[in-house]
JSON list of C-alpha atoms in Angstrom, two decimals:
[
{"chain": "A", "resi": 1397, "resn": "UNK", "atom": "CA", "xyz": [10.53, 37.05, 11.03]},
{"chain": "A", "resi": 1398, "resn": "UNK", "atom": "CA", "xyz": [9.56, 36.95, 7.49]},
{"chain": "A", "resi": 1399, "resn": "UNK", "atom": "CA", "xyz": [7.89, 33.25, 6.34]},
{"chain": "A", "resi": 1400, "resn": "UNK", "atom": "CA", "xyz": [7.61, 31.03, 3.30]},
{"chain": "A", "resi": 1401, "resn": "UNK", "atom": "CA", "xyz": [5.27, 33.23, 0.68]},
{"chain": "A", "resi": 1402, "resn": "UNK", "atom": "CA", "xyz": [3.12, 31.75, -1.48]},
{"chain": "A", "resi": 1403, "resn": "UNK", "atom": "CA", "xyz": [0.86, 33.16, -4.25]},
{"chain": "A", "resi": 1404, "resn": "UNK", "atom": "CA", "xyz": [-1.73, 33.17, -4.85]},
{"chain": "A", "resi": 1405, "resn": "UNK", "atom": "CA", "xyz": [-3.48, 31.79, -2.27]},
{"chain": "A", "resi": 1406, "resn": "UNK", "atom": "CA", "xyz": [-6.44, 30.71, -4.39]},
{"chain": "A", "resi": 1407, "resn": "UNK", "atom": "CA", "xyz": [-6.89, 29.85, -7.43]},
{"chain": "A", "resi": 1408, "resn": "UNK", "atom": "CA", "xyz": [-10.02, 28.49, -9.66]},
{"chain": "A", "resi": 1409, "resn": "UNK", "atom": "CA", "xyz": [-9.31, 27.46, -12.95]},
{"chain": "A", "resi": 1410, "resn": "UNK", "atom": "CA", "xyz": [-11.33, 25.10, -15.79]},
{"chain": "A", "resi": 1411, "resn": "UNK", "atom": "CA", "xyz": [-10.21, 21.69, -16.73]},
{"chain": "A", "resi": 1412, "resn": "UNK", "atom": "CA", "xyz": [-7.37, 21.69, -19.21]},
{"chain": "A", "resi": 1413, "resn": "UNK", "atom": "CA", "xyz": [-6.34, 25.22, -18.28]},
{"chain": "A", "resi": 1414, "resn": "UNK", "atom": "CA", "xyz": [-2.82, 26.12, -17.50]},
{"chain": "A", "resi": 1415, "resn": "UNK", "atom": "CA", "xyz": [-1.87, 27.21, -13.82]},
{"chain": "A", "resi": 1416, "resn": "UNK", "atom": "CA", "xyz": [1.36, 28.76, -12.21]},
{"chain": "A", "resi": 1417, "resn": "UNK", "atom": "CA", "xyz": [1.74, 28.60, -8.38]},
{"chain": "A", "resi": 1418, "resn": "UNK", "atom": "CA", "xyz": [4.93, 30.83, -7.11]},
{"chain": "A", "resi": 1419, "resn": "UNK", "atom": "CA", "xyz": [6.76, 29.93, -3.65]},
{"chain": "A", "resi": 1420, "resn": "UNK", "atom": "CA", "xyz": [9.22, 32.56, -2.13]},
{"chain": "A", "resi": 1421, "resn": "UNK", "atom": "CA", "xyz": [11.04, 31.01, 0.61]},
{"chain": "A", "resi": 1422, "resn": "UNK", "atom": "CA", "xyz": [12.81, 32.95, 3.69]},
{"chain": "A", "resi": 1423, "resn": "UNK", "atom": "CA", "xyz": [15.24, 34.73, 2.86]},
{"chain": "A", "resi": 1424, "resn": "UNK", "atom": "CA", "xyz": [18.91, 32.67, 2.57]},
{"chain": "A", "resi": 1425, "resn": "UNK", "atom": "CA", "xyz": [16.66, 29.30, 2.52]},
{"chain": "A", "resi": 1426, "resn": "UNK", "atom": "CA", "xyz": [18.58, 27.67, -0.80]},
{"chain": "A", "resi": 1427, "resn": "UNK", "atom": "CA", "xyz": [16.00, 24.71, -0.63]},
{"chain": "A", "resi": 1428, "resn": "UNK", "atom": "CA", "xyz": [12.07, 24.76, -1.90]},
{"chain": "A", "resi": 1429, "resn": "UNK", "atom": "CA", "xyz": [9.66, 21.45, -1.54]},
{"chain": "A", "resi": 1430, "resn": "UNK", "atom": "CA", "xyz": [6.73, 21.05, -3.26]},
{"chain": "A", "resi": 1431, "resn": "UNK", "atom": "CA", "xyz": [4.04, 19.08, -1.35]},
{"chain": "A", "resi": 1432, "resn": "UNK", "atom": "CA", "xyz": [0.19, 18.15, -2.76]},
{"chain": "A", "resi": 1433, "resn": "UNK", "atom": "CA", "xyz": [-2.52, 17.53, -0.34]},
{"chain": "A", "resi": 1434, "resn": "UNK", "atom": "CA", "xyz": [-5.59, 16.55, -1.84]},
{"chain": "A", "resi": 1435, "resn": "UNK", "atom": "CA", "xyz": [-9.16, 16.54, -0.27]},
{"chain": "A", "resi": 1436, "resn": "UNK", "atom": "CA", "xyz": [-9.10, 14.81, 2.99]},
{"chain": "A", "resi": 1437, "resn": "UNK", "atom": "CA", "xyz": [-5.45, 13.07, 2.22]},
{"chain": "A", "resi": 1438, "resn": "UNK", "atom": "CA", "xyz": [-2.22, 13.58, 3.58]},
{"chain": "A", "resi": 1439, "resn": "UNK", "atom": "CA", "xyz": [0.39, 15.61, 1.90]},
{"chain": "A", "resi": 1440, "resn": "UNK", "atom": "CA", "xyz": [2.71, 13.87, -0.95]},
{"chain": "A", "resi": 1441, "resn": "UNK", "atom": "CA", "xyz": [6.01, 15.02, -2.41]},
{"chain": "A", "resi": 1442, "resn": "UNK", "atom": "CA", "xyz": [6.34, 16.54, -5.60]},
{"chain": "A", "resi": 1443, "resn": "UNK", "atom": "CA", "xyz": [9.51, 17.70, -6.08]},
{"chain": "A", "resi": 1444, "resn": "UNK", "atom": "CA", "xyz": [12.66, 19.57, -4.69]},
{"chain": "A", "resi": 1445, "resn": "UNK", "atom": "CA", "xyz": [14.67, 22.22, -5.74]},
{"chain": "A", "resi": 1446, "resn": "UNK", "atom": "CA", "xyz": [18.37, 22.88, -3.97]},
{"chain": "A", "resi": 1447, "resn": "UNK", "atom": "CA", "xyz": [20.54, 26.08, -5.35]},
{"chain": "A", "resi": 1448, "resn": "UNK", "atom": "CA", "xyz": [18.40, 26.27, -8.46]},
{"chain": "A", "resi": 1449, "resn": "UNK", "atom": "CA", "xyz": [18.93, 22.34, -9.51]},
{"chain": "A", "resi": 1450, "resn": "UNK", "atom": "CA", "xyz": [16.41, 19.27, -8.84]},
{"chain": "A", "resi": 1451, "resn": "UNK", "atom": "CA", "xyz": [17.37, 18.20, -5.85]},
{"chain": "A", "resi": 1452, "resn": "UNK", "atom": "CA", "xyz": [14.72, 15.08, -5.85]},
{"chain": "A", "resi": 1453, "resn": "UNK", "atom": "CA", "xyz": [11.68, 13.93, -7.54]},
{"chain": "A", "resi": 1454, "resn": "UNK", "atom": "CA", "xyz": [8.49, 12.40, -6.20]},
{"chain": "A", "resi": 1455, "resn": "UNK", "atom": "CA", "xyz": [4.79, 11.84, -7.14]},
{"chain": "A", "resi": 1456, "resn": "UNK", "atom": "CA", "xyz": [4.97, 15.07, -9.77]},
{"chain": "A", "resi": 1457, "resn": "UNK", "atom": "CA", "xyz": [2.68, 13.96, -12.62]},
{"chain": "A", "resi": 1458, "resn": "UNK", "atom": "CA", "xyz": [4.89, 14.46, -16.19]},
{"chain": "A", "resi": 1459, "resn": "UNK", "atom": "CA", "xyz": [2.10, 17.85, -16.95]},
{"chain": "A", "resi": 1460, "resn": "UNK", "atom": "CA", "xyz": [3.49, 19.51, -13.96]},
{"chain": "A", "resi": 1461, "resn": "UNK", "atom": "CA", "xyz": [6.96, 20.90, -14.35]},
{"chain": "A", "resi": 1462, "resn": "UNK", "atom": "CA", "xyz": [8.95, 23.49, -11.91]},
{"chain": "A", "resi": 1463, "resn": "UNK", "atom": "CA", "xyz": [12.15, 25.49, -10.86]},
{"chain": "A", "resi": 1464, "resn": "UNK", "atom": "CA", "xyz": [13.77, 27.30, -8.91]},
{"chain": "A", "resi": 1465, "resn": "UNK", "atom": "CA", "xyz": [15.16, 31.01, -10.23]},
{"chain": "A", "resi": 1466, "resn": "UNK", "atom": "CA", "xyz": [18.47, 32.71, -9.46]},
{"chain": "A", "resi": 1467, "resn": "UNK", "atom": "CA", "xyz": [16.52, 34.48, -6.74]},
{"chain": "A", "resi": 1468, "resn": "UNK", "atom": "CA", "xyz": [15.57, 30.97, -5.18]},
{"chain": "A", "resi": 1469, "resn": "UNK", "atom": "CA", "xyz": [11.75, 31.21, -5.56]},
{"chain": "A", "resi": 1470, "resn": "UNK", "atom": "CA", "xyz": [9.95, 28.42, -7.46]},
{"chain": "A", "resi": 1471, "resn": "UNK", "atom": "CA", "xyz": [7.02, 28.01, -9.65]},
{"chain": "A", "resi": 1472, "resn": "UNK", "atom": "CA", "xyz": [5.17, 25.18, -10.24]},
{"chain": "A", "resi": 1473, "resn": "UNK", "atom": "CA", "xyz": [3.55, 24.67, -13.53]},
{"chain": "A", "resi": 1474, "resn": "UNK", "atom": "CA", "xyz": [0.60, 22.92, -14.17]},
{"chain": "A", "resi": 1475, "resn": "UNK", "atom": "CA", "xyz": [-0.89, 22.34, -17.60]},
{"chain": "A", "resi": 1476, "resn": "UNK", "atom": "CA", "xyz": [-3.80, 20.45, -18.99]},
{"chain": "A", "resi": 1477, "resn": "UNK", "atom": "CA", "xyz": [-5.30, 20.75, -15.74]},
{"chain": "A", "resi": 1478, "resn": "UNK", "atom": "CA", "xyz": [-7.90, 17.96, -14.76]},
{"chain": "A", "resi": 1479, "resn": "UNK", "atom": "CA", "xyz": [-10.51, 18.02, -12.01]},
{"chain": "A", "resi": 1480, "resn": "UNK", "atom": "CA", "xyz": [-8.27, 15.32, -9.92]},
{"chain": "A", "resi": 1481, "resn": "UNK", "atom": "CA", "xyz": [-5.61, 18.23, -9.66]},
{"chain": "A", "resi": 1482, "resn": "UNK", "atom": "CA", "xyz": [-7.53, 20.10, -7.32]},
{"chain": "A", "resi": 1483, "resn": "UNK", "atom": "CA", "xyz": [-5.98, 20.19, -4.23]},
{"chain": "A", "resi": 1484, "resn": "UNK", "atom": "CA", "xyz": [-3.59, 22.34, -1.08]},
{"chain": "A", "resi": 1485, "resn": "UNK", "atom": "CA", "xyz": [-0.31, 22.90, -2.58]},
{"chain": "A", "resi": 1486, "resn": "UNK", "atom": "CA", "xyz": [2.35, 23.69, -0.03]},
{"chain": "A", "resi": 1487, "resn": "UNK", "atom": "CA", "xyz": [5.69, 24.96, -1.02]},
{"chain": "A", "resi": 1488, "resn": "UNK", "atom": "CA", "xyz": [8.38, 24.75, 1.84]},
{"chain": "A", "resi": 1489, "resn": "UNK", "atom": "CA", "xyz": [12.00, 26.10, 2.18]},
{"chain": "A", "resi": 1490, "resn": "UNK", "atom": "CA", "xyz": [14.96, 25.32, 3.99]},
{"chain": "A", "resi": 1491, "resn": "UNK", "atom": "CA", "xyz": [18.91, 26.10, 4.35]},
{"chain": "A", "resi": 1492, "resn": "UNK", "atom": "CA", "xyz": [20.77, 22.74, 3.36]},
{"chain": "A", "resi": 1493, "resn": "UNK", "atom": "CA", "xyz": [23.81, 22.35, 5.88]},
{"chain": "A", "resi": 1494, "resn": "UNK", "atom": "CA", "xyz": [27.62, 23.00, 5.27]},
{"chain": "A", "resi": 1495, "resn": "UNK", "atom": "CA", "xyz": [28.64, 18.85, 4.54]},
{"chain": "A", "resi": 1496, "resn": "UNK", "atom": "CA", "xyz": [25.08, 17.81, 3.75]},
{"chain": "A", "resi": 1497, "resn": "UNK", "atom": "CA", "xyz": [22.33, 16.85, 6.32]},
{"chain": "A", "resi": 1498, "resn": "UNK", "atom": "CA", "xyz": [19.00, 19.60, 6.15]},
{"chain": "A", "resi": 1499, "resn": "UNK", "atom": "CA", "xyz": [17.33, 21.95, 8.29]},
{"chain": "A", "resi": 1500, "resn": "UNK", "atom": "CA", "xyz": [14.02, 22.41, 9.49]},
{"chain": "A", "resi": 1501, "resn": "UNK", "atom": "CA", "xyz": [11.54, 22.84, 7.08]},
{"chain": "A", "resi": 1502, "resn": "UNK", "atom": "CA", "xyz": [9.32, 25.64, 6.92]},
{"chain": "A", "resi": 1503, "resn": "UNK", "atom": "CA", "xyz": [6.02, 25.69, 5.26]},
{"chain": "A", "resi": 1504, "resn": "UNK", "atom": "CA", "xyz": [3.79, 27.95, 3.57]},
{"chain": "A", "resi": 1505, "resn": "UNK", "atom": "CA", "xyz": [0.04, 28.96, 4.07]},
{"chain": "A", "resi": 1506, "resn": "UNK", "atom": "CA", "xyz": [-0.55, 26.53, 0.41]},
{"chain": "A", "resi": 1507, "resn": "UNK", "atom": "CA", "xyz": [-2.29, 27.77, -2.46]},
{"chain": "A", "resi": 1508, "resn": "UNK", "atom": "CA", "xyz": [-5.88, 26.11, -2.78]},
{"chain": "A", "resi": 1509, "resn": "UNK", "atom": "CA", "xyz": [-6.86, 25.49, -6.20]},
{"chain": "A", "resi": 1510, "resn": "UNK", "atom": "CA", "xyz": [-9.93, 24.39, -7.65]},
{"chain": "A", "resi": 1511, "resn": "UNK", "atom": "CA", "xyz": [-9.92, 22.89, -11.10]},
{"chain": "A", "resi": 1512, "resn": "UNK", "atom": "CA", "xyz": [-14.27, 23.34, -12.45]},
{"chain": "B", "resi": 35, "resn": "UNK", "atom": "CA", "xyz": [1.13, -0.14, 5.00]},
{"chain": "B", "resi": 36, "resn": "UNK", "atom": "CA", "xyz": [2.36, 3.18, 5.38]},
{"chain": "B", "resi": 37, "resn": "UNK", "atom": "CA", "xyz": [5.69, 3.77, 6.17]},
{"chain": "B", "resi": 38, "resn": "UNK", "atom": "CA", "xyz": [4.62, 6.41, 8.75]},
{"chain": "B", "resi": 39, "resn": "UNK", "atom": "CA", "xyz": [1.85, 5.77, 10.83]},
{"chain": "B", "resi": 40, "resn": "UNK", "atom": "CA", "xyz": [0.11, 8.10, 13.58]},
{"chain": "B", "resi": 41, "resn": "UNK", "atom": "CA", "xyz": [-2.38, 6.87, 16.11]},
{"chain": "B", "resi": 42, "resn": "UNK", "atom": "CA", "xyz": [-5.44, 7.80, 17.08]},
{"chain": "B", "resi": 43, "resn": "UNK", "atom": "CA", "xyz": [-6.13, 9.04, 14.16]},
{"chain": "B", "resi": 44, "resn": "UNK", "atom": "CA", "xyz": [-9.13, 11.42, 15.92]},
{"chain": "B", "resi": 45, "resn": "UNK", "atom": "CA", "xyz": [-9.32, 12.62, 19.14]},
{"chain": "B", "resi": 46, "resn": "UNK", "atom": "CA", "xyz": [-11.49, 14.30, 22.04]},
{"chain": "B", "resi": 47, "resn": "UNK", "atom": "CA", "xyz": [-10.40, 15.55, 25.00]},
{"chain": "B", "resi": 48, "resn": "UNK", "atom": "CA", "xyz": [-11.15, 17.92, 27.78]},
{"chain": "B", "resi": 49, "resn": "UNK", "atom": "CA", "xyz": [-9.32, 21.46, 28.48]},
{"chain": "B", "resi": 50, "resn": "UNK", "atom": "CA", "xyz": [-6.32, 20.56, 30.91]},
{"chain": "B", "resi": 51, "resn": "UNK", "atom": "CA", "xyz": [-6.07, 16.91, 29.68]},
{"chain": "B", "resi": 52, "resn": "UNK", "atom": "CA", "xyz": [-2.51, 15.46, 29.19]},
{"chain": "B", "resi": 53, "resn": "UNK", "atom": "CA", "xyz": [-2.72, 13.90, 25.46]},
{"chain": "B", "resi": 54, "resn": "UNK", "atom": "CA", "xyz": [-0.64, 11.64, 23.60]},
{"chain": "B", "resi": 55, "resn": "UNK", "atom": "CA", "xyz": [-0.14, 11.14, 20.03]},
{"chain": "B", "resi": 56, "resn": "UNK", "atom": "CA", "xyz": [1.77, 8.45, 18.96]},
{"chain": "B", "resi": 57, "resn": "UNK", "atom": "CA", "xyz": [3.67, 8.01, 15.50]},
{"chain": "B", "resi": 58, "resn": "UNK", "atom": "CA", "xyz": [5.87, 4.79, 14.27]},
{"chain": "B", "resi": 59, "resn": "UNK", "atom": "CA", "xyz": [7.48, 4.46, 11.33]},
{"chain": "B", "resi": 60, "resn": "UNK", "atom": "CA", "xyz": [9.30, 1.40, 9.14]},
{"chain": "B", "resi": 61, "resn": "UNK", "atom": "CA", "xyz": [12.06, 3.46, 7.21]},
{"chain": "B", "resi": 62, "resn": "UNK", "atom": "CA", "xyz": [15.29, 4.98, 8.27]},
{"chain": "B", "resi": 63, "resn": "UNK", "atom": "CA", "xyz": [15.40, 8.64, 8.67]},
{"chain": "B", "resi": 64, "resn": "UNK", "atom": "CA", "xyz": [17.43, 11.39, 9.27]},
{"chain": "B", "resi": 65, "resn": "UNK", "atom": "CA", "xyz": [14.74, 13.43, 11.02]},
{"chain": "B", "resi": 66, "resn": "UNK", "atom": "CA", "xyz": [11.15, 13.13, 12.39]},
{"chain": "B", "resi": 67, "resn": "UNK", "atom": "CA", "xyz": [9.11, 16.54, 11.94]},
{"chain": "B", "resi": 68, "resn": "UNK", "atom": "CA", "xyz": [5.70, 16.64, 14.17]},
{"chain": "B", "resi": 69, "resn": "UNK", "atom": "CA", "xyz": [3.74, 19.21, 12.56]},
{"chain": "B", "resi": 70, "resn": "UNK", "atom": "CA", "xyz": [0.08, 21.15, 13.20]},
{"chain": "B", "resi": 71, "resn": "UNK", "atom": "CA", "xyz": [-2.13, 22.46, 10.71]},
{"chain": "B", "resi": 72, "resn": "UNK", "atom": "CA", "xyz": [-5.64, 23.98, 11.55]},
{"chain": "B", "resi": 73, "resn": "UNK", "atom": "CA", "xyz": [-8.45, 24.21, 9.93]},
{"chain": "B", "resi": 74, "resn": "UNK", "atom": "CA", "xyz": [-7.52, 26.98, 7.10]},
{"chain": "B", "resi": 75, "resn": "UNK", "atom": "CA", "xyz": [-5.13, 24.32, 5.97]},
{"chain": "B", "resi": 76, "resn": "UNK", "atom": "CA", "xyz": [-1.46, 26.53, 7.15]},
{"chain": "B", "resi": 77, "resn": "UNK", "atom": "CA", "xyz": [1.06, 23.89, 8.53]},
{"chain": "B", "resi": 78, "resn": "UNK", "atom": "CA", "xyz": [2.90, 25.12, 11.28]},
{"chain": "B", "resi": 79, "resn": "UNK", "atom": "CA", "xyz": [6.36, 23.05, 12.74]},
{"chain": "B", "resi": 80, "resn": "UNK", "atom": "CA", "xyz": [6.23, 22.56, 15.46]},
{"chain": "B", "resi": 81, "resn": "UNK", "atom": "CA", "xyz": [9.42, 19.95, 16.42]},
{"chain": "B", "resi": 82, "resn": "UNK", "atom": "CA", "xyz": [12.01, 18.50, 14.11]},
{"chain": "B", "resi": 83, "resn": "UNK", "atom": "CA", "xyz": [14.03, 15.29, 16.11]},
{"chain": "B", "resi": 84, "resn": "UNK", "atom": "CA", "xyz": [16.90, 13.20, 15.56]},
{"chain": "B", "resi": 85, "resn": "UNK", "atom": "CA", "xyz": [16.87, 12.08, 18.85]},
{"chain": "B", "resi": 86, "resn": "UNK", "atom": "CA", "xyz": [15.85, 12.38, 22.28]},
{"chain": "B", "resi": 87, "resn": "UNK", "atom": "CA", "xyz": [13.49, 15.01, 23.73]},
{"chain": "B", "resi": 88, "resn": "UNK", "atom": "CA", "xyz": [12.32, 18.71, 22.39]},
{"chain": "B", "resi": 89, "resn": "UNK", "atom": "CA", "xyz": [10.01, 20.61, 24.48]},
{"chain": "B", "resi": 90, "resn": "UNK", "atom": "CA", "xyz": [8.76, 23.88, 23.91]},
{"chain": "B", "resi": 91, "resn": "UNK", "atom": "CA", "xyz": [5.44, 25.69, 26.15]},
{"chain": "B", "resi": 92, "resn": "UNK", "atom": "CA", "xyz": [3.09, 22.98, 26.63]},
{"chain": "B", "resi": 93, "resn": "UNK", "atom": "CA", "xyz": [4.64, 20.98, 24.44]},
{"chain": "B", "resi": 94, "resn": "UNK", "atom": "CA", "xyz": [6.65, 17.91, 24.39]},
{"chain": "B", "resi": 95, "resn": "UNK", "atom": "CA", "xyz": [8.59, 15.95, 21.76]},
{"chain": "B", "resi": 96, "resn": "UNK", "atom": "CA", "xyz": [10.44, 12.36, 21.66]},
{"chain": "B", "resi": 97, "resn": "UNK", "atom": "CA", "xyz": [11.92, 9.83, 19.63]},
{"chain": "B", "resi": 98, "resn": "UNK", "atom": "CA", "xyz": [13.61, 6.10, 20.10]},
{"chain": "B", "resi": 99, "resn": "UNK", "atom": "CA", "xyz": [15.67, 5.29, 16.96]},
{"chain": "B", "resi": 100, "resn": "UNK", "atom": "CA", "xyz": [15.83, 1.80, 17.93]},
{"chain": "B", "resi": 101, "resn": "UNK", "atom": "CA", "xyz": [12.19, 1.41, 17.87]},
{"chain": "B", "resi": 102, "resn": "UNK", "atom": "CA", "xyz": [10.80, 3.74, 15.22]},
{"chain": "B", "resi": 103, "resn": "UNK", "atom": "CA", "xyz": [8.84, 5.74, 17.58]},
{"chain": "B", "resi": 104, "resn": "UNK", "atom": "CA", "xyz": [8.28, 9.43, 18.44]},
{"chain": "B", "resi": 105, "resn": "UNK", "atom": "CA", "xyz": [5.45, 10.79, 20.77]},
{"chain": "B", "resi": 106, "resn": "UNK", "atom": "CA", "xyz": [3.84, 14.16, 20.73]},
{"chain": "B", "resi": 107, "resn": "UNK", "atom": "CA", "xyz": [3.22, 15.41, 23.86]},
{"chain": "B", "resi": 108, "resn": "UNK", "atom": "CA", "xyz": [0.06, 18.58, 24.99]},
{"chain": "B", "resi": 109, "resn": "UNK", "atom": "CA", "xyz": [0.33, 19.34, 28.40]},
{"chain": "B", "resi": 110, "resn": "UNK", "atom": "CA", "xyz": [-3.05, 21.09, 30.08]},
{"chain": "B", "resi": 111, "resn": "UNK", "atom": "CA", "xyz": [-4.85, 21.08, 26.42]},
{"chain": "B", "resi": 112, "resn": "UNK", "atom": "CA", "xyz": [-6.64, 24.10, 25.41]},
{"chain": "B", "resi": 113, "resn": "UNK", "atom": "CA", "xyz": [-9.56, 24.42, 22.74]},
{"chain": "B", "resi": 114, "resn": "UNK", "atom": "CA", "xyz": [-6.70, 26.49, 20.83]},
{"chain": "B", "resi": 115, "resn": "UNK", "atom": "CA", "xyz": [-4.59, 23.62, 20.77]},
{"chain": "B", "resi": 116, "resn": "UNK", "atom": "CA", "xyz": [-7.13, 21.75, 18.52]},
{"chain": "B", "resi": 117, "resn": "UNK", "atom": "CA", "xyz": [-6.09, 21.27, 15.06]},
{"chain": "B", "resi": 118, "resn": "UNK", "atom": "CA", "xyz": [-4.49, 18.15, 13.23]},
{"chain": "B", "resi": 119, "resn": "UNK", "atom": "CA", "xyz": [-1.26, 16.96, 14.24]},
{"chain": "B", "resi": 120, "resn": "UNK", "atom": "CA", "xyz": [1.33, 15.58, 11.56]},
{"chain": "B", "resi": 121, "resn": "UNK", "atom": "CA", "xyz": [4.23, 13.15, 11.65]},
{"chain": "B", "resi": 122, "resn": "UNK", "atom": "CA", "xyz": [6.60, 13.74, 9.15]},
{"chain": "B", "resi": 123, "resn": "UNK", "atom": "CA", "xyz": [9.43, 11.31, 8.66]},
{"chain": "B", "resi": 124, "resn": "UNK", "atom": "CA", "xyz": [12.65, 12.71, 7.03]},
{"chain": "B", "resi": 125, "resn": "UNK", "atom": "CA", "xyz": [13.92, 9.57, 4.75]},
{"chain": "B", "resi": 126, "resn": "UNK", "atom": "CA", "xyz": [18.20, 8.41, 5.34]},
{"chain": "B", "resi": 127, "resn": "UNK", "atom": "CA", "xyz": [19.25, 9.42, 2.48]},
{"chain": "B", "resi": 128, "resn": "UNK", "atom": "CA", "xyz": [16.75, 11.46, 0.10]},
{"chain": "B", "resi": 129, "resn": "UNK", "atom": "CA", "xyz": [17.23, 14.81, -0.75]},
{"chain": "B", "resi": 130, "resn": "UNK", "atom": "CA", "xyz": [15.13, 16.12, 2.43]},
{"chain": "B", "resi": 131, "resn": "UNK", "atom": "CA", "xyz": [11.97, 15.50, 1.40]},
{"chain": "B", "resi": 132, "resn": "UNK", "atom": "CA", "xyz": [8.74, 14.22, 3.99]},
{"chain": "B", "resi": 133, "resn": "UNK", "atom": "CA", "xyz": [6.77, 11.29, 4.08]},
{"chain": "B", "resi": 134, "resn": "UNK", "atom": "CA", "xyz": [3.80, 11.84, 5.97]},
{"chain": "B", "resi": 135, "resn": "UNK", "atom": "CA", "xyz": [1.31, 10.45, 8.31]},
{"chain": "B", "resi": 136, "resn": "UNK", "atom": "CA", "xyz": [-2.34, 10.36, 7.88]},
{"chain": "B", "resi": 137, "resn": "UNK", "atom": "CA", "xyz": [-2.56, 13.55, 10.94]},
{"chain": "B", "resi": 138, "resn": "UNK", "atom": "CA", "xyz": [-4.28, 13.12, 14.29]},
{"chain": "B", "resi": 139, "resn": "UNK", "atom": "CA", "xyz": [-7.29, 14.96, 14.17]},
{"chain": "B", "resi": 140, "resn": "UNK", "atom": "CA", "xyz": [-7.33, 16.75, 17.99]},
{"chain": "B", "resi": 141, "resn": "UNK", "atom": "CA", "xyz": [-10.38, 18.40, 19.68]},
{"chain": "B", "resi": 142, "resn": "UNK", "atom": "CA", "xyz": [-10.39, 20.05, 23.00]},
{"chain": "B", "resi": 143, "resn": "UNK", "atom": "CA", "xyz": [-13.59, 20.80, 24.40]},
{"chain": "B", "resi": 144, "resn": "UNK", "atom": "CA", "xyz": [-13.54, 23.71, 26.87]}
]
């Protein structure tokens, strides 16, 4: 069964560089999370995309920014990049329910990146 | 305090030990994910509850609403099986986002 797709799976860049992190979820998800997990820390919400709108907002600093495209993959955005950025950045995807409520979430393998 | 919290937060067993993992949390949610990730840093789900029990293979899932708990369950561990464990609480009403634990970090020695 095809999974969450993330790319690319590394990235190094240098401080105040520009980065772009794509997410495509399984096919017919309509929902895409953004999670950061940092060096030895637990993951925290960024944000939350549902049928191409923000669905929620959490701990995304104001230099990131993301969506969601009429395909429903994502990219986050990162600019001015400092060397406190550098961290696992998992993307996940899920099918929202008919009435509200969510599904399962499934995750991708994370892009790594490593700001120098 | 966290509003999810896993315990232990590292553990050793042997291969064929029964292990526990234990996760409480203080908010109301819609869901409690338990999920793995190894080493390479992929997270895999493994469970998502509401209530009661999930079990699937070795292993076993539950949740009490009433007291904010939900155990994680490895019956007759194997070294595969050792990798870090994460509680994920869904939030009542947030847009389906996680708050997670701080991961059980499991080892089984063969």
């Amino acid at each position: 069964a095809a999974g969450v797709i993330q790319s690319p799976r590394h990235l190094i860049k240098e401080k105040r560089e520009t980065a772009t992190l794509k997410c495509y979820p399984i096919p017919r998800h309509d929902t895409v999370y953004w999670y950061q997990q940092g060096p030895g820390q637990d993951p925290q919400f960024l944000i939350s995309f549902y049928e191409k709108m923000q669905s929620d907002k959490g701990s995304i600093p104001d230099r990131f920014s993301a969506q969601q495209f009429s395909d429903y993959h994502s990219e986050l955005n990162m600019s001015s990049l400092e060397l406190g950025d550098s961290a696992l950045y998992f993307c996940a995807s899920s099918l929202a329910k008919a009435g509200g409520g969510y599904n399962e979430q499934f995750f991708g393998p994370g892009t790594r990146l490593t700001v120098l | 305090k966290n509003e999810v919290e896993q315990s232990p937060q590292n553990l050793t067993a042997q291969e064929g030990e029964f292990i526990t993992i234990n996760c409480s949390y203080s908010v109301g949610i819609s869901a409690l994910h338990w999920l793995q990730q190894h080493p390479g840093g992929g997270i895999v789900s493994l469970f998502m509850l509401s209530s009661g029990k999930k079990k699937h293979g070795r292993l076993i899932a539950t949740i009490n609403i009433q007291e904010k708990h939900s155990s994680l369950h490895i019956t007759a561990s194997h070294p595969r099986d050792s990798a870090v464990y994460i509680c994920a609480a869904r939030v009542r009403g947030s847009q389906g986002n996680l708050i997670f634990g701080k991961g059980t970090k499991l080892s089984v020695k063969p």
